[in-house]
């Protein structure tokens, strides 16, 4: 782990005399490398390490008996703060019905997460409705239909081929069904697909969702910043959900996305089953990134 | 990137950044930078304009195994050949199978059979059914929740009896950290080989092109239970570069067979190492 690595480096250095400022600066290389190996974006890692170095130089690191451990503690605290501090339940503002719009790249876990959020809020006493707005992927509508049925949540399936129209129709229908939470599942798309991004803008403009959740796969690498910036520029999303955290990817993409968009991570997908969702814990991800 | 200056640390830093942001990984980026430094020291690289060419040559030289040397399929009439398609959740397996069916039917004139061995995920069988209809090939399926190995077995029997050239098996996405799911995959492969010990089974690991360093972990684990023969890297029509294949090649010598460039049946390109390296510096 990074902690072990830094400890052994400083042990050697201390054996040679007092820890110097240069020693601390040099140790930043190991921190940067650990972050890159954890998939933190190149520029984000550089900026982050600079922050850490400023902190480390201003503290008792040089006089500490365990300088390596102290530096790692500083890194962990900085990471946790950047990732959102203490995990917090967030609540919807304004009157019902509240709307959540799921967006993101292909295969990131939007459809599954839509169902997970529906169950999560149903357990909290809300009356959710799922909206199948992916008309492109083969059997996408069927997939959401099956998931909705398994948790007794109604799934709106329009007879239109146009996702914008489907979402409009769904909102009208939700009033009849007295649903107080509408979750729009949209098709996966590339941030460089202008037409598909335009479609999302149209849906967001018409529905004015309370929350637009950018769904990101926890195993995403350096490209995370590109898609996050593009989706944020176009949609000004309100939050991020991180999926497949039940794997062993370090999850550095989450730090990158937070650093470049400033938007909070709200939920974590921790499995394939519909109940495998939890509130995001920044400190847990910080430990995971550090390895 | 434009290189209109002398080769100095600043230039090498820019190259390091380009490599790392392509998901090549720190170790390989450092290795390539060291090679460039050595060339400069030996005076074999002087002009900064030449550095890009030198880098491309180094990338090709370090990883020749990336380009599949033998044919992708058994050409000696050893039919049916089997493509076992595996990978983590959402990487693009089912879509890739649709594209492979299109490719082998239309470009290679093969008789293809598909097997829907993802019996777990909602509408997985329906999804593959659409692809079978789209590309005009038969599909063997079981019931949702059924045993995938049993479906695989039935599909192999059907492929043998009906004289198919190629059987392509779709499996459920699975994280390589889930031991029971990885064992299920091992069992699928064993069932096929038990039925016909000399069966040509080419295991294709489908990797999402946006994946970071975790791809190496995935490749190691999937290789451990199903002997990965080749990679397909999907979603390279986005901005991701797919640089993780270099580490996988270095560690496991697994070649890349195809890259996925979109969501339609024709969006599959046979891998070319020079073209792939070119794409890094676009
Ligand atoms: N292990 C694990 N698998 C997940 C998680 N979330 C989603 N998945 C799986 O990831 C795969 C893709 O999920 P989908 O919900 O279809 O993804 P999507 O974003 O809707 O995909 P598109 O609509 O094609 O863009 C499926 O196999 C899911 O079961 C998670 O938190 N953990
Ligand atoms: N842009 C792009 N999208 C792709 C590509 N390959 C697959 N996709 C999309 O990625 C999403 C997931 O594809 P699937 O084929 O369902 O992936 P999978 O690996 O079978 O997923 P699971 O079975 O749930 O593990 C779908 O929206 C596909 O259309 C590609 O090369 N480019
Ligand atoms: Mg979906
Ligand atoms: Mg699939």
PDB file of N, CA, C and O in Angstrom, chain A residues 37-80:
ATOM      1  N   UNK A  37      -2.139   5.100 -10.586  1.00  0.00           N
ATOM      2  CA  UNK A  37      -2.423   3.666 -10.637  1.00  0.00           C
ATOM      3  C   UNK A  37      -3.851   3.375 -10.216  1.00  0.00           C
ATOM      4  O   UNK A  37      -4.422   2.337 -10.566  1.00  0.00           O
ATOM      5  N   UNK A  38      -4.429   4.326  -9.455  1.00  0.00           N
ATOM      6  CA  UNK A  38      -5.821   4.165  -9.012  1.00  0.00           C
ATOM      7  C   UNK A  38      -6.782   4.812  -9.994  1.00  0.00           C
ATOM      8  O   UNK A  38      -7.949   4.996  -9.697  1.00  0.00           O
ATOM      9  N   UNK A  39      -6.298   5.187 -11.171  1.00  0.00           N
ATOM     10  CA  UNK A  39      -7.099   5.790 -12.236  1.00  0.00           C
ATOM     11  C   UNK A  39      -7.503   7.231 -11.996  1.00  0.00           C
ATOM     12  O   UNK A  39      -8.425   7.736 -12.648  1.00  0.00           O
ATOM     13  N   UNK A  40      -6.827   7.935 -11.091  1.00  0.00           N
ATOM     14  CA  UNK A  40      -7.114   9.355 -10.953  1.00  0.00           C
ATOM     15  C   UNK A  40      -6.546  10.053 -12.190  1.00  0.00           C
ATOM     16  O   UNK A  40      -5.472   9.709 -12.675  1.00  0.00           O
ATOM     17  N   UNK A  41      -7.272  11.020 -12.716  1.00  0.00           N
ATOM     18  CA  UNK A  41      -6.836  11.715 -13.921  1.00  0.00           C
ATOM     19  C   UNK A  41      -5.485  12.414 -13.726  1.00  0.00           C
ATOM     20  O   UNK A  41      -5.191  12.908 -12.627  1.00  0.00           O
ATOM     21  N   UNK A  42      -4.703  12.436 -14.780  1.00  0.00           N
ATOM     22  CA  UNK A  42      -3.338  12.987 -14.755  1.00  0.00           C
ATOM     23  C   UNK A  42      -3.267  14.388 -14.150  1.00  0.00           C
ATOM     24  O   UNK A  42      -2.494  14.639 -13.228  1.00  0.00           O
ATOM     25  N   UNK A  43      -4.105  15.296 -14.698  1.00  0.00           N
ATOM     26  CA  UNK A  43      -4.074  16.685 -14.212  1.00  0.00           C
ATOM     27  C   UNK A  43      -4.621  16.785 -12.795  1.00  0.00           C
ATOM     28  O   UNK A  43      -4.100  17.536 -11.963  1.00  0.00           O
ATOM     29  N   UNK A  44      -5.689  16.041 -12.518  1.00  0.00           N
ATOM     30  CA  UNK A  44      -6.287  16.064 -11.191  1.00  0.00           C
ATOM     31  C   UNK A  44      -5.276  15.594 -10.153  1.00  0.00           C
ATOM     32  O   UNK A  44      -5.146  16.176  -9.071  1.00  0.00           O
ATOM     33  N   UNK A  45      -4.523  14.548 -10.506  1.00  0.00           N
ATOM     34  CA  UNK A  45      -3.526  14.007  -9.587  1.00  0.00           C
ATOM     35  C   UNK A  45      -2.436  15.045  -9.312  1.00  0.00           C
ATOM     36  O   UNK A  45      -1.992  15.225  -8.178  1.00  0.00           O
ATOM     37  N   UNK A  46      -2.033  15.720 -10.375  1.00  0.00           N
ATOM     38  CA  UNK A  46      -0.981  16.738 -10.252  1.00  0.00           C
ATOM     39  C   UNK A  46      -1.428  17.852  -9.295  1.00  0.00           C
ATOM     40  O   UNK A  46      -0.713  18.225  -8.357  1.00  0.00           O
ATOM     41  N   UNK A  47      -2.655  18.368  -9.538  1.00  0.00           N
ATOM     42  CA  UNK A  47      -3.171  19.452  -8.684  1.00  0.00           C
ATOM     43  C   UNK A  47      -3.334  18.989  -7.245  1.00  0.00           C
ATOM     44  O   UNK A  47      -3.026  19.722  -6.297  1.00  0.00           O
ATOM     45  N   UNK A  48      -3.834  17.779  -7.102  1.00  0.00           N
ATOM     46  CA  UNK A  48      -4.082  17.245  -5.763  1.00  0.00           C
ATOM     47  C   UNK A  48      -2.779  17.112  -4.978  1.00  0.00           C
ATOM     48  O   UNK A  48      -2.699  17.474  -3.804  1.00  0.00           O
ATOM     49  N   UNK A  49      -1.761  16.560  -5.632  1.00  0.00           N
ATOM     50  CA  UNK A  49      -0.468  16.349  -4.964  1.00  0.00           C
ATOM     51  C   UNK A  49       0.144  17.690  -4.551  1.00  0.00           C
ATOM     52  O   UNK A  49       0.784  17.805  -3.496  1.00  0.00           O
ATOM     53  N   UNK A  50      -0.071  18.706  -5.361  1.00  0.00           N
ATOM     54  CA  UNK A  50       0.433  20.041  -5.021  1.00  0.00           C
ATOM     55  C   UNK A  50      -0.195  20.520  -3.715  1.00  0.00           C
ATOM     56  O   UNK A  50       0.486  21.037  -2.818  1.00  0.00           O
ATOM     57  N   UNK A  51      -1.514  20.305  -3.604  1.00  0.00           N
ATOM     58  CA  UNK A  51      -2.236  20.677  -2.369  1.00  0.00           C
ATOM     59  C   UNK A  51      -1.653  19.936  -1.170  1.00  0.00           C
ATOM     60  O   UNK A  51      -1.412  20.520  -0.105  1.00  0.00           O
ATOM     61  N   UNK A  52      -1.448  18.640  -1.355  1.00  0.00           N
ATOM     62  CA  UNK A  52      -0.947  17.803  -0.266  1.00  0.00           C
ATOM     63  C   UNK A  52       0.442  18.253   0.151  1.00  0.00           C
ATOM     64  O   UNK A  52       0.761  18.328   1.341  1.00  0.00           O
ATOM     65  N   UNK A  53       1.271  18.575  -0.839  1.00  0.00           N
ATOM     66  CA  UNK A  53       2.638  18.991  -0.538  1.00  0.00           C
ATOM     67  C   UNK A  53       2.626  20.269   0.298  1.00  0.00           C
ATOM     68  O   UNK A  53       3.358  20.386   1.284  1.00  0.00           O
ATOM     69  N   UNK A  54       1.781  21.227  -0.084  1.00  0.00           N
ATOM     70  CA  UNK A  54       1.692  22.474   0.680  1.00  0.00           C
ATOM     71  C   UNK A  54       1.303  22.177   2.117  1.00  0.00           C
ATOM     72  O   UNK A  54       1.841  22.762   3.061  1.00  0.00           O
ATOM     73  N   UNK A  55       0.353  21.241   2.286  1.00  0.00           N
ATOM     74  CA  UNK A  55      -0.065  20.842   3.633  1.00  0.00           C
ATOM     75  C   UNK A  55       1.086  20.193   4.397  1.00  0.00           C
ATOM     76  O   UNK A  55       1.369  20.530   5.549  1.00  0.00           O
ATOM     77  N   UNK A  56       1.733  19.246   3.729  1.00  0.00           N
ATOM     78  CA  UNK A  56       2.767  18.455   4.403  1.00  0.00           C
ATOM     79  C   UNK A  56       3.945  19.325   4.829  1.00  0.00           C
ATOM     80  O   UNK A  56       4.535  19.126   5.890  1.00  0.00           O
ATOM     81  N   UNK A  57       4.291  20.307   3.986  1.00  0.00           N
ATOM     82  CA  UNK A  57       5.438  21.156   4.313  1.00  0.00           C
ATOM     83  C   UNK A  57       5.120  22.057   5.492  1.00  0.00           C
ATOM     84  O   UNK A  57       6.005  22.504   6.210  1.00  0.00           O
ATOM     85  N   UNK A  58       3.841  22.342   5.681  1.00  0.00           N
ATOM     86  CA  UNK A  58       3.474  23.257   6.751  1.00  0.00           C
ATOM     87  C   UNK A  58       3.192  22.582   8.078  1.00  0.00           C
ATOM     88  O   UNK A  58       2.768  23.217   9.024  1.00  0.00           O
ATOM     89  N   UNK A  59       3.394  21.284   8.140  1.00  0.00           N
ATOM     90  CA  UNK A  59       3.023  20.594   9.386  1.00  0.00           C
ATOM     91  C   UNK A  59       4.224  19.949  10.061  1.00  0.00           C
ATOM     92  O   UNK A  59       5.364  20.199   9.699  1.00  0.00           O
ATOM     93  N   UNK A  60       3.917  19.108  10.972  1.00  0.00           N
ATOM     94  CA  UNK A  60       4.944  18.489  11.804  1.00  0.00           C
ATOM     95  C   UNK A  60       5.573  17.257  11.175  1.00  0.00           C
ATOM     96  O   UNK A  60       6.199  16.456  11.869  1.00  0.00           O
ATOM     97  N   UNK A  61       5.388  17.114   9.857  1.00  0.00           N
ATOM     98  CA  UNK A  61       5.880  15.885   9.217  1.00  0.00           C
ATOM     99  C   UNK A  61       7.361  15.640   9.492  1.00  0.00           C
ATOM    100  O   UNK A  61       7.789  14.533   9.825  1.00  0.00           O
ATOM    101  N   UNK A  62       8.140  16.732   9.382  1.00  0.00           N
ATOM    102  CA  UNK A  62       9.579  16.554   9.504  1.00  0.00           C
ATOM    103  C   UNK A  62      10.006  16.073  10.883  1.00  0.00           C
ATOM    104  O   UNK A  62      11.026  15.429  11.051  1.00  0.00           O
ATOM    105  N   UNK A  63       9.199  16.420  11.897  1.00  0.00           N
ATOM    106  CA  UNK A  63       9.584  16.036  13.264  1.00  0.00           C
ATOM    107  C   UNK A  63       8.864  14.782  13.727  1.00  0.00           C
ATOM    108  O   UNK A  63       9.047  14.335  14.861  1.00  0.00           O
ATOM    109  N   UNK A  64       8.041  14.252  12.864  1.00  0.00           N
ATOM    110  CA  UNK A  64       7.234  13.100  13.284  1.00  0.00           C
ATOM    111  C   UNK A  64       8.066  11.823  13.345  1.00  0.00           C
ATOM    112  O   UNK A  64       9.036  11.658  12.606  1.00  0.00           O
ATOM    113  N   UNK A  65       7.655  10.936  14.244  1.00  0.00           N
ATOM    114  CA  UNK A  65       8.347   9.647  14.351  1.00  0.00           C
ATOM    115  C   UNK A  65       7.921   8.768  13.168  1.00  0.00           C
ATOM    116  O   UNK A  65       8.652   7.889  12.734  1.00  0.00           O
ATOM    117  N   UNK A  66       6.710   9.041  12.692  1.00  0.00           N
ATOM    118  CA  UNK A  66       6.211   8.245  11.564  1.00  0.00           C
ATOM    119  C   UNK A  66       5.767   9.185  10.453  1.00  0.00           C
ATOM    120  O   UNK A  66       4.568   9.354  10.217  1.00  0.00           O
ATOM    121  N   UNK A  67       6.742   9.827   9.795  1.00  0.00           N
ATOM    122  CA  UNK A  67       6.394  10.822   8.769  1.00  0.00           C
ATOM    123  C   UNK A  67       5.566  10.250   7.627  1.00  0.00           C
ATOM    124  O   UNK A  67       4.655  10.905   7.117  1.00  0.00           O
ATOM    125  N   UNK A  68       5.886   9.005   7.242  1.00  0.00           N
ATOM    126  CA  UNK A  68       5.144   8.372   6.140  1.00  0.00           C
ATOM    127  C   UNK A  68       3.673   8.264   6.475  1.00  0.00           C
ATOM    128  O   UNK A  68       2.805   8.616   5.679  1.00  0.00           O
ATOM    129  N   UNK A  69       3.422   7.797   7.709  1.00  0.00           N
ATOM    130  CA  UNK A  69       2.018   7.625   8.118  1.00  0.00           C
ATOM    131  C   UNK A  69       1.305   8.966   8.174  1.00  0.00           C
ATOM    132  O   UNK A  69       0.142   9.075   7.816  1.00  0.00           O
ATOM    133  N   UNK A  70       2.037   9.985   8.643  1.00  0.00           N
ATOM    134  CA  UNK A  70       1.412  11.310   8.775  1.00  0.00           C
ATOM    135  C   UNK A  70       1.045  11.877   7.407  1.00  0.00           C
ATOM    136  O   UNK A  70      -0.024  12.456   7.223  1.00  0.00           O
ATOM    137  N   UNK A  71       1.943  11.682   6.456  1.00  0.00           N
ATOM    138  CA  UNK A  71       1.651  12.167   5.104  1.00  0.00           C
ATOM    139  C   UNK A  71       0.422  11.458   4.543  1.00  0.00           C
ATOM    140  O   UNK A  71      -0.459  12.078   3.948  1.00  0.00           O
ATOM    141  N   UNK A  72       0.362  10.155   4.740  1.00  0.00           N
ATOM    142  CA  UNK A  72      -0.788   9.405   4.226  1.00  0.00           C
ATOM    143  C   UNK A  72      -2.070   9.893   4.885  1.00  0.00           C
ATOM    144  O   UNK A  72      -3.128   9.978   4.247  1.00  0.00           O
ATOM    145  N   UNK A  73      -1.970  10.235   6.155  1.00  0.00           N
ATOM    146  CA  UNK A  73      -3.151  10.757   6.870  1.00  0.00           C
ATOM    147  C   UNK A  73      -3.603  12.071   6.230  1.00  0.00           C
ATOM    148  O   UNK A  73      -4.800  12.303   6.036  1.00  0.00           O
ATOM    149  N   UNK A  74      -2.628  12.926   5.892  1.00  0.00           N
ATOM    150  CA  UNK A  74      -2.953  14.192   5.227  1.00  0.00           C
ATOM    151  C   UNK A  74      -3.624  13.914   3.882  1.00  0.00           C
ATOM    152  O   UNK A  74      -4.641  14.521   3.536  1.00  0.00           O
ATOM    153  N   UNK A  75      -3.053  12.978   3.141  1.00  0.00           N
ATOM    154  CA  UNK A  75      -3.619  12.618   1.832  1.00  0.00           C
ATOM    155  C   UNK A  75      -5.055  12.126   1.998  1.00  0.00           C
ATOM    156  O   UNK A  75      -5.964  12.547   1.280  1.00  0.00           O
ATOM    157  N   UNK A  76      -5.241  11.235   2.965  1.00  0.00           N
ATOM    158  CA  UNK A  76      -6.573  10.649   3.188  1.00  0.00           C
ATOM    159  C   UNK A  76      -7.589  11.733   3.534  1.00  0.00           C
ATOM    160  O   UNK A  76      -8.711  11.736   3.034  1.00  0.00           O
ATOM    161  N   UNK A  77      -7.176  12.658   4.407  1.00  0.00           N
ATOM    162  CA  UNK A  77      -8.090  13.744   4.795  1.00  0.00           C
ATOM    163  C   UNK A  77      -8.434  14.643   3.612  1.00  0.00           C
ATOM    164  O   UNK A  77      -9.590  15.027   3.422  1.00  0.00           O
ATOM    165  N   UNK A  78      -7.407  14.965   2.821  1.00  0.00           N
ATOM    166  CA  UNK A  78      -7.645  15.809   1.643  1.00  0.00           C
ATOM    167  C   UNK A  78      -8.580  15.104   0.657  1.00  0.00           C
ATOM    168  O   UNK A  78      -9.478  15.717   0.081  1.00  0.00           O
ATOM    169  N   UNK A  79      -8.338  13.820   0.464  1.00  0.00           N
ATOM    170  CA  UNK A  79      -9.173  13.032  -0.462  1.00  0.00           C
ATOM    171  C   UNK A  79     -10.622  13.022   0.026  1.00  0.00           C
ATOM    172  O   UNK A  79     -11.547  13.284  -0.738  1.00  0.00           O
ATOM    173  N   UNK A  80     -10.803  12.699   1.289  1.00  0.00           N
ATOM    174  CA  UNK A  80     -12.152  12.602   1.850  1.00  0.00           C
ATOM    175  C   UNK A  80     -12.879  13.939   1.724  1.00  0.00           C
ATOM    176  O   UNK A  80     -14.045  13.988   1.346  1.00  0.00           O
TER     177      UNK A  80
END
